[in-house]
Short mmCIF file of C-alpha atoms in Angstrom, two decimals:
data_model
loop_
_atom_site.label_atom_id
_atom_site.label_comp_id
_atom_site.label_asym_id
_atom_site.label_seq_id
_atom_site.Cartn_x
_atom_site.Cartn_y
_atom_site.Cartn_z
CA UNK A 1161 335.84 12.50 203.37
CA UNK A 1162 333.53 14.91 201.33
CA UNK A 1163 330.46 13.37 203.56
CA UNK A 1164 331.49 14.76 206.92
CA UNK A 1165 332.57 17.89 204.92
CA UNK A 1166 328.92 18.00 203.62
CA UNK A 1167 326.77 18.19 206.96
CA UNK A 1168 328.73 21.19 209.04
CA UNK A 1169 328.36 23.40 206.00
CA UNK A 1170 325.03 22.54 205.35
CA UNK A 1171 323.80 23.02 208.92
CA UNK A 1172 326.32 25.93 209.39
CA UNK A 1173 324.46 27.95 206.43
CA UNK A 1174 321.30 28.29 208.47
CA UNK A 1175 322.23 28.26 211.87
CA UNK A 1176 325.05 30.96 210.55
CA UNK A 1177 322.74 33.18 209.10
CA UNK A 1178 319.96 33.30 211.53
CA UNK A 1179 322.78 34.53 214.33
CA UNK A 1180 324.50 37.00 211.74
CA UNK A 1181 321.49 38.48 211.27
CA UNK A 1182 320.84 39.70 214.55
CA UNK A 1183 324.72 40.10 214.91
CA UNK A 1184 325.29 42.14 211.85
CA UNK A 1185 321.94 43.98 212.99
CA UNK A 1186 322.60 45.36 215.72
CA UNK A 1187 326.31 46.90 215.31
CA UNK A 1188 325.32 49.08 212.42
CA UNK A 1189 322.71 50.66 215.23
CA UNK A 1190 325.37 50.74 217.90
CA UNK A 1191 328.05 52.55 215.24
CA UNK A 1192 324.88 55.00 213.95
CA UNK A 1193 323.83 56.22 217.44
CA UNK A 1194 327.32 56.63 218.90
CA UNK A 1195 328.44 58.50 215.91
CA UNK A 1196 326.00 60.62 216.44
CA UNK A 1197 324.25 61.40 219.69
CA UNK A 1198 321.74 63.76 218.35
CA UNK A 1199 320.23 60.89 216.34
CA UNK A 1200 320.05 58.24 219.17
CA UNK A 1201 318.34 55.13 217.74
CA UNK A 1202 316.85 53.48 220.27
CA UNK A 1203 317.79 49.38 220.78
CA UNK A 1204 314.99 47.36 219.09
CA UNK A 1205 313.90 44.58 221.07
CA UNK A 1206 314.53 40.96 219.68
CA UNK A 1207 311.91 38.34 220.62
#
């Protein structure tokens, strides 16, 4: 029982991180420019 348990949290860390990043990344942006318009940030691309 604790060896399936093991594996999804293992490969969830990574995988998890690398697509909050981005995630978590880009809101904060969205939230910034729409509060304010004067200050438009503009959308970074992501390779």
């Amino acid at each position: 029982m604790r060896t399936p348990a093991a594996p999804p949290s293992t490969v969830m860390s990574p995988v998890g991180a690398s697509n909050a990043a981005p995630f978590i990344s880009i809101p904060p942006r969205e939230l910034f420019a729409g509060a304010d318009p004067s200050n438009r940030i503009p959308p970074v691309p992501r390779a």
